[in-house]
Amino acid sequence: MRAGSVGRRCAGALCALALAVLTGCGHGPDPADAAPRPAPTTAGPSGRGAVFLAVGECGSAGTGRVAEVPCAGDRAAARVLARHDGRVADGPLCPPATDFVLHIDAARAAADGGGSPAPQGYACMRGLAPPHPGDPGGGGGPRTVVGDCVYRAGGGQVRETACDGRGAEPPEYVVAEAVTDRSACPPATALYVQLGGPRPVGCARPR
């Protein structure tokens, strides 16, 4: 579940901040908050392809090491939507439909007839079956998108929760629109939420 911060709308020369993702009037977003958050799992070798967990391939379920498995097999749990080398904080954002981010360490991904090293990287994964926490209003995923709901988590932070109320915390705000600058948000906006991407500002209104 993502943690973030938000800012209240500015009035005159004052900008009352509570839950700030975008801090202060006219300040830009903090790049650290825009990066997708990796899931607490790592990928291990499977011996199925020259590129370990390439786009379109599937990984097994589990809370420890995840193996590359045939997508039609019983062990398949999620499919790779995007695959990037390097650290999550330094790389591209995952697609909005991503359910979780899988950390890939420097393990050896053995291909048929030989092995090849898998550089450190990350895979943007989507489950093969619902529920999909990365969908709008789903209550999770590595990115906040239009349609997601958040609640006050204390310490000037907000966290995402399911819009249908099935989460541990009730939804307080919903991200209604994504814009390039907070000045483009509609008058009903109560909070500004950082989304990342080409339209990085989320205009959130009370539920």
PDB file of C-alpha atoms in Angstrom:
ATOM      1  CA  MET A   1       0.000   0.000   0.000  1.00  0.00           C
ATOM      2  CA  ARG A   2       1.490   3.328  -0.911  1.00  0.00           C
ATOM      3  CA  ALA A   3       2.163   6.045   1.583  1.00  0.00           C
ATOM      4  CA  GLY A   4       2.098   9.587   0.327  1.00  0.00           C
ATOM      5  CA  SER A   5       1.480  13.108   1.382  1.00  0.00           C
ATOM      6  CA  VAL A   6      -0.861  15.811   0.205  1.00  0.00           C
ATOM      7  CA  GLY A   7      -1.343  19.549   0.468  1.00  0.00           C
ATOM      8  CA  ARG A   8      -4.502  21.548   1.155  1.00  0.00           C
ATOM      9  CA  ARG A   9      -5.570  24.243  -1.348  1.00  0.00           C
ATOM     10  CA  CYS A  10      -3.787  27.605  -0.993  1.00  0.00           C
ATOM     11  CA  ALA A  11      -5.784  30.611   0.173  1.00  0.00           C
ATOM     12  CA  GLY A  12      -4.307  34.072  -0.583  1.00  0.00           C
ATOM     13  CA  ALA A  13      -0.682  34.239   0.497  1.00  0.00           C
ATOM     14  CA  LEU A  14      -1.080  31.346   2.912  1.00  0.00           C
ATOM     15  CA  CYS A  15      -0.855  27.703   2.019  1.00  0.00           C
ATOM     16  CA  ALA A  16      -2.214  25.574   4.855  1.00  0.00           C
ATOM     17  CA  LEU A  17      -0.563  22.222   4.550  1.00  0.00           C
ATOM     18  CA  ALA A  18      -1.842  18.985   5.985  1.00  0.00           C
ATOM     19  CA  LEU A  19      -0.799  15.667   4.566  1.00  0.00           C
ATOM     20  CA  ALA A  20       1.609  17.254   2.065  1.00  0.00           C
ATOM     21  CA  VAL A  21       2.743  15.395  -1.047  1.00  0.00           C
ATOM     22  CA  LEU A  22       3.294  18.729  -2.775  1.00  0.00           C
ATOM     23  CA  THR A  23       4.729  20.943  -0.070  1.00  0.00           C
ATOM     24  CA  GLY A  24       4.142  24.694  -0.076  1.00  0.00           C
ATOM     25  CA  CYS A  25       2.536  27.047  -2.578  1.00  0.00           C
ATOM     26  CA  GLY A  26       4.139  26.760  -5.968  1.00  0.00           C
ATOM     27  CA  HIS A  27       6.710  24.146  -4.980  1.00  0.00           C
ATOM     28  CA  GLY A  28       7.223  21.211  -7.292  1.00  0.00           C
ATOM     29  CA  PRO A  29       6.667  17.589  -6.322  1.00  0.00           C
ATOM     30  CA  ASP A  30       9.297  15.629  -4.437  1.00  0.00           C
ATOM     31  CA  PRO A  31      10.775  13.167  -6.960  1.00  0.00           C
ATOM     32  CA  ALA A  32      11.306  10.590  -4.214  1.00  0.00           C
ATOM     33  CA  ASP A  33       7.563  10.286  -3.654  1.00  0.00           C
ATOM     34  CA  ALA A  34       6.871   9.689  -7.348  1.00  0.00           C
ATOM     35  CA  ALA A  35       8.853   6.459  -7.621  1.00  0.00           C
ATOM     36  CA  PRO A  36       7.010   3.146  -7.486  1.00  0.00           C
ATOM     37  CA  ARG A  37       7.494   1.181  -4.293  1.00  0.00           C
ATOM     38  CA  PRO A  38       8.988  -2.323  -4.616  1.00  0.00           C
ATOM     39  CA  ALA A  39       7.196  -5.305  -3.133  1.00  0.00           C
ATOM     40  CA  PRO A  40       9.085  -7.223  -0.384  1.00  0.00           C
ATOM     41  CA  THR A  41       9.882 -10.127  -2.677  1.00  0.00           C
ATOM     42  CA  THR A  42      12.851 -11.051  -4.808  1.00  0.00           C
ATOM     43  CA  ALA A  43      13.146 -13.003  -7.999  1.00  0.00           C
ATOM     44  CA  GLY A  44      15.185 -16.164  -8.334  1.00  0.00           C
ATOM     45  CA  PRO A  45      16.316 -18.280 -11.279  1.00  0.00           C
ATOM     46  CA  SER A  46      13.927 -20.488 -13.213  1.00  0.00           C
ATOM     47  CA  GLY A  47      15.783 -21.654 -16.340  1.00  0.00           C
ATOM     48  CA  ARG A  48      13.050 -20.735 -18.832  1.00  0.00           C
ATOM     49  CA  GLY A  49      14.317 -17.841 -20.906  1.00  0.00           C
ATOM     50  CA  ALA A  50      17.382 -15.932 -22.038  1.00  0.00           C
ATOM     51  CA  VAL A  51      15.968 -12.845 -20.284  1.00  0.00           C
ATOM     52  CA  PHE A  52      14.705 -13.522 -16.796  1.00  0.00           C
ATOM     53  CA  LEU A  53      11.087 -12.378 -16.359  1.00  0.00           C
ATOM     54  CA  ALA A  54      10.858 -10.528 -19.655  1.00  0.00           C
ATOM     55  CA  VAL A  55       7.705  -8.622 -20.618  1.00  0.00           C
ATOM     56  CA  GLY A  56       4.802 -11.041 -21.051  1.00  0.00           C
ATOM     57  CA  GLU A  57       6.342 -13.814 -18.943  1.00  0.00           C
ATOM     58  CA  CYS A  58       4.903 -14.994 -15.629  1.00  0.00           C
ATOM     59  CA  GLY A  59       6.149 -15.433 -12.104  1.00  0.00           C
ATOM     60  CA  SER A  60       5.146 -17.828  -9.366  1.00  0.00           C
ATOM     61  CA  ALA A  61       3.298 -16.927  -6.196  1.00  0.00           C
ATOM     62  CA  GLY A  62       5.074 -16.697  -2.877  1.00  0.00           C
ATOM     63  CA  THR A  63       6.422 -14.339  -0.245  1.00  0.00           C
ATOM     64  CA  GLY A  64      10.061 -15.307  -0.737  1.00  0.00           C
ATOM     65  CA  ARG A  65      11.839 -15.939  -4.028  1.00  0.00           C
ATOM     66  CA  VAL A  66       9.704 -15.860  -7.163  1.00  0.00           C
ATOM     67  CA  ALA A  67      10.494 -18.140 -10.113  1.00  0.00           C
ATOM     68  CA  GLU A  68       9.709 -17.667 -13.779  1.00  0.00           C
ATOM     69  CA  VAL A  69       7.041 -20.213 -14.745  1.00  0.00           C
ATOM     70  CA  PRO A  70       4.811 -20.923 -17.774  1.00  0.00           C
ATOM     71  CA  CYS A  71       1.831 -18.574 -17.781  1.00  0.00           C
ATOM     72  CA  ALA A  72      -0.560 -21.480 -18.420  1.00  0.00           C
ATOM     73  CA  GLY A  73       0.786 -23.501 -15.505  1.00  0.00           C
ATOM     74  CA  ASP A  74      -0.728 -23.957 -12.062  1.00  0.00           C
ATOM     75  CA  ARG A  75       2.092 -22.044 -10.366  1.00  0.00           C
ATOM     76  CA  ALA A  76       1.681 -18.872 -12.421  1.00  0.00           C
ATOM     77  CA  ALA A  77       0.422 -15.950 -10.341  1.00  0.00           C
ATOM     78  CA  ALA A  78       1.325 -12.727 -12.146  1.00  0.00           C
ATOM     79  CA  ARG A  79       2.447 -11.499 -15.569  1.00  0.00           C
ATOM     80  CA  VAL A  80       5.210  -8.976 -16.345  1.00  0.00           C
ATOM     81  CA  LEU A  81       3.836  -5.711 -17.760  1.00  0.00           C
ATOM     82  CA  ALA A  82       7.203  -3.926 -17.892  1.00  0.00           C
ATOM     83  CA  ARG A  83      10.792  -4.816 -17.030  1.00  0.00           C
ATOM     84  CA  HIS A  84      13.600  -2.374 -16.205  1.00  0.00           C
ATOM     85  CA  ASP A  85      17.207  -2.666 -15.080  1.00  0.00           C
ATOM     86  CA  GLY A  86      18.598  -0.675 -12.180  1.00  0.00           C
ATOM     87  CA  ARG A  87      16.970   0.691  -9.055  1.00  0.00           C
ATOM     88  CA  VAL A  88      13.268   1.461  -8.807  1.00  0.00           C
ATOM     89  CA  ALA A  89      13.981   5.004  -7.620  1.00  0.00           C
ATOM     90  CA  ASP A  90      16.110   5.703 -10.706  1.00  0.00           C
ATOM     91  CA  GLY A  91      14.019   3.972 -13.375  1.00  0.00           C
ATOM     92  CA  PRO A  92      10.756   4.592 -15.238  1.00  0.00           C
ATOM     93  CA  LEU A  93       7.400   4.388 -13.488  1.00  0.00           C
ATOM     94  CA  CYS A  94       5.462   1.161 -13.807  1.00  0.00           C
ATOM     95  CA  PRO A  95       2.257   1.144 -15.913  1.00  0.00           C
ATOM     96  CA  PRO A  96      -0.874   2.256 -14.018  1.00  0.00           C
ATOM     97  CA  ALA A  97      -2.337  -1.290 -14.085  1.00  0.00           C
ATOM     98  CA  THR A  98       0.599  -2.704 -12.074  1.00  0.00           C
ATOM     99  CA  ASP A  99      -0.478  -4.626  -8.965  1.00  0.00           C
ATOM    100  CA  PHE A 100       2.981  -4.865  -7.409  1.00  0.00           C
ATOM    101  CA  VAL A 101       6.662  -4.310  -8.181  1.00  0.00           C
ATOM    102  CA  LEU A 102       9.011  -7.278  -8.008  1.00  0.00           C
ATOM    103  CA  HIS A 103      12.628  -6.627  -7.066  1.00  0.00           C
ATOM    104  CA  ILE A 104      15.064  -8.630  -9.204  1.00  0.00           C
ATOM    105  CA  ASP A 105      18.450  -9.165  -7.587  1.00  0.00           C
ATOM    106  CA  ALA A 106      21.671 -10.229  -9.244  1.00  0.00           C
ATOM    107  CA  ALA A 107      20.675 -13.886  -9.168  1.00  0.00           C
ATOM    108  CA  ARG A 108      21.602 -16.096 -12.102  1.00  0.00           C
ATOM    109  CA  ALA A 109      18.683 -16.587 -14.504  1.00  0.00           C
ATOM    110  CA  ALA A 110      19.560 -19.888 -16.194  1.00  0.00           C
ATOM    111  CA  ALA A 111      18.374 -20.203 -19.775  1.00  0.00           C
ATOM    112  CA  ASP A 112      17.925 -23.440 -21.662  1.00  0.00           C
ATOM    113  CA  GLY A 113      21.384 -24.788 -22.425  1.00  0.00           C
ATOM    114  CA  GLY A 114      23.254 -22.307 -20.270  1.00  0.00           C
ATOM    115  CA  GLY A 115      23.101 -19.480 -17.787  1.00  0.00           C
ATOM    116  CA  SER A 116      23.169 -15.714 -18.055  1.00  0.00           C
ATOM    117  CA  PRO A 117      23.435 -13.188 -15.232  1.00  0.00           C
ATOM    118  CA  ALA A 118      20.315 -11.190 -14.406  1.00  0.00           C
ATOM    119  CA  PRO A 119      21.255  -7.602 -13.554  1.00  0.00           C
ATOM    120  CA  GLN A 120      19.597  -5.863 -10.668  1.00  0.00           C
ATOM    121  CA  GLY A 121      16.254  -4.485 -11.759  1.00  0.00           C
ATOM    122  CA  TYR A 122      12.516  -4.620 -11.253  1.00  0.00           C
ATOM    123  CA  ALA A 123       9.467  -6.079 -12.936  1.00  0.00           C
ATOM    124  CA  CYS A 124       6.034  -4.434 -12.947  1.00  0.00           C
ATOM    125  CA  MET A 125       3.628  -7.294 -12.267  1.00  0.00           C
ATOM    126  CA  ARG A 126      -0.131  -7.747 -12.679  1.00  0.00           C
ATOM    127  CA  GLY A 127      -1.953 -10.661 -11.123  1.00  0.00           C
ATOM    128  CA  LEU A 128      -3.498 -13.233 -13.428  1.00  0.00           C
ATOM    129  CA  ALA A 129      -6.700 -13.210 -11.373  1.00  0.00           C
ATOM    130  CA  PRO A 130      -8.570 -10.567  -9.342  1.00  0.00           C
ATOM    131  CA  PRO A 131      -8.524  -8.756  -7.044  1.00  0.00           C
ATOM    132  CA  HIS A 132      -6.244  -6.205  -8.671  1.00  0.00           C
ATOM    133  CA  PRO A 133      -5.001  -3.697  -6.072  1.00  0.00           C
ATOM    134  CA  GLY A 134      -3.445  -1.604  -8.853  1.00  0.00           C
ATOM    135  CA  ASP A 135      -6.795  -0.858 -10.499  1.00  0.00           C
ATOM    136  CA  PRO A 136      -8.414   2.528  -9.729  1.00  0.00           C
ATOM    137  CA  GLY A 137      -9.941   2.351  -6.268  1.00  0.00           C
ATOM    138  CA  GLY A 138      -8.366  -1.047  -5.572  1.00  0.00           C
ATOM    139  CA  GLY A 139      -6.525   0.104  -2.481  1.00  0.00           C
ATOM    140  CA  GLY A 140      -2.959  -0.773  -3.430  1.00  0.00           C
ATOM    141  CA  GLY A 141      -0.416  -1.042  -6.206  1.00  0.00           C
ATOM    142  CA  PRO A 142       2.832   0.915  -6.580  1.00  0.00           C
ATOM    143  CA  ARG A 143       1.200   4.028  -8.046  1.00  0.00           C
ATOM    144  CA  THR A 144      -1.619   6.346  -7.101  1.00  0.00           C
ATOM    145  CA  VAL A 145      -3.918   6.900 -10.081  1.00  0.00           C
ATOM    146  CA  VAL A 146      -7.154   8.735 -10.831  1.00  0.00           C
ATOM    147  CA  GLY A 147      -9.968   6.916  -9.062  1.00  0.00           C
ATOM    148  CA  ASP A 148      -7.861   5.864  -6.058  1.00  0.00           C
ATOM    149  CA  CYS A 149      -8.921   6.706  -2.510  1.00  0.00           C
ATOM    150  CA  VAL A 150      -6.750   7.753   0.423  1.00  0.00           C
ATOM    151  CA  TYR A 151      -7.103   8.329   4.162  1.00  0.00           C
ATOM    152  CA  ARG A 152      -5.147  10.297   6.777  1.00  0.00           C
ATOM    153  CA  ALA A 153      -2.385   8.113   8.185  1.00  0.00           C
ATOM    154  CA  GLY A 154      -0.911  10.626  10.645  1.00  0.00           C
ATOM    155  CA  GLY A 155       2.431  12.358  10.563  1.00  0.00           C
ATOM    156  CA  GLY A 156       1.416  14.478   7.594  1.00  0.00           C
ATOM    157  CA  GLN A 157       0.913  11.399   5.425  1.00  0.00           C
ATOM    158  CA  VAL A 158      -1.922   9.674   3.616  1.00  0.00           C
ATOM    159  CA  ARG A 159      -2.240   6.057   2.541  1.00  0.00           C
ATOM    160  CA  GLU A 160      -4.272   4.419  -0.152  1.00  0.00           C
ATOM    161  CA  THR A 161      -7.322   2.366   0.766  1.00  0.00           C
ATOM    162  CA  ALA A 162     -10.052   0.606  -1.194  1.00  0.00           C
ATOM    163  CA  CYS A 163     -12.799   2.951  -2.347  1.00  0.00           C
ATOM    164  CA  ASP A 164     -15.502   0.352  -1.644  1.00  0.00           C
ATOM    165  CA  GLY A 165     -14.716   0.401   2.080  1.00  0.00           C
ATOM    166  CA  ARG A 166     -13.383  -3.154   2.302  1.00  0.00           C
ATOM    167  CA  GLY A 167      -9.957  -1.935   3.438  1.00  0.00           C
ATOM    168  CA  ALA A 168      -8.804  -1.617   7.027  1.00  0.00           C
ATOM    169  CA  GLU A 169      -9.410   2.151   6.897  1.00  0.00           C
ATOM    170  CA  PRO A 170     -12.378   3.993   5.353  1.00  0.00           C
ATOM    171  CA  PRO A 171     -11.706   6.218   2.326  1.00  0.00           C
ATOM    172  CA  GLU A 172     -11.644   9.945   3.048  1.00  0.00           C
ATOM    173  CA  TYR A 173     -10.621  11.436  -0.298  1.00  0.00           C
ATOM    174  CA  VAL A 174     -10.756  10.302  -3.922  1.00  0.00           C
ATOM    175  CA  VAL A 175      -8.361  11.410  -6.675  1.00  0.00           C
ATOM    176  CA  ALA A 176     -10.821  12.823  -9.197  1.00  0.00           C
ATOM    177  CA  GLU A 177      -8.517  14.258 -11.852  1.00  0.00           C
ATOM    178  CA  ALA A 178      -4.866  14.381 -12.973  1.00  0.00           C
ATOM    179  CA  VAL A 179      -3.409  17.670 -14.244  1.00  0.00           C
ATOM    180  CA  THR A 180      -0.024  19.143 -15.104  1.00  0.00           C
ATOM    181  CA  ASP A 181      -0.183  21.850 -12.428  1.00  0.00           C
ATOM    182  CA  ARG A 182      -2.259  22.267  -9.297  1.00  0.00           C
ATOM    183  CA  SER A 183      -3.661  25.565 -10.578  1.00  0.00           C
ATOM    184  CA  ALA A 184      -5.623  23.463 -13.102  1.00  0.00           C
ATOM    185  CA  CYS A 185      -7.479  21.536 -10.391  1.00  0.00           C
ATOM    186  CA  PRO A 186     -11.206  22.271 -10.046  1.00  0.00           C
ATOM    187  CA  PRO A 187     -12.528  24.434  -7.170  1.00  0.00           C
ATOM    188  CA  ALA A 188     -13.806  21.404  -5.239  1.00  0.00           C
ATOM    189  CA  THR A 189     -10.240  20.102  -4.786  1.00  0.00           C
ATOM    190  CA  ALA A 190      -9.362  19.598  -1.107  1.00  0.00           C
ATOM    191  CA  LEU A 191      -5.962  17.934  -1.474  1.00  0.00           C
ATOM    192  CA  TYR A 192      -3.179  17.737  -4.040  1.00  0.00           C
ATOM    193  CA  VAL A 193      -1.731  14.251  -4.459  1.00  0.00           C
ATOM    194  CA  GLN A 194       1.469  13.494  -6.346  1.00  0.00           C
ATOM    195  CA  LEU A 195       0.916  10.923  -9.110  1.00  0.00           C
ATOM    196  CA  GLY A 196       4.052  11.066 -11.248  1.00  0.00           C
ATOM    197  CA  GLY A 197       4.022  10.737 -15.024  1.00  0.00           C
ATOM    198  CA  PRO A 198       3.075  13.456 -17.544  1.00  0.00           C
ATOM    199  CA  ARG A 199       0.220  14.703 -15.327  1.00  0.00           C
ATOM    200  CA  PRO A 200       1.844  14.554 -11.905  1.00  0.00           C
ATOM    201  CA  VAL A 201      -0.751  16.407  -9.811  1.00  0.00           C
ATOM    202  CA  GLY A 202      -3.825  14.590  -8.534  1.00  0.00           C
ATOM    203  CA  CYS A 203      -6.833  16.716  -7.593  1.00  0.00           C
ATOM    204  CA  ALA A 204      -8.508  14.969  -4.646  1.00  0.00           C
ATOM    205  CA  ARG A 205     -11.919  15.770  -3.234  1.00  0.00           C
ATOM    206  CA  PRO A 206     -13.662  14.516  -0.086  1.00  0.00           C
ATOM    207  CA  ARG A 207     -15.624  11.300  -0.390  1.00  0.00           C
TER     208      ARG A 207
END
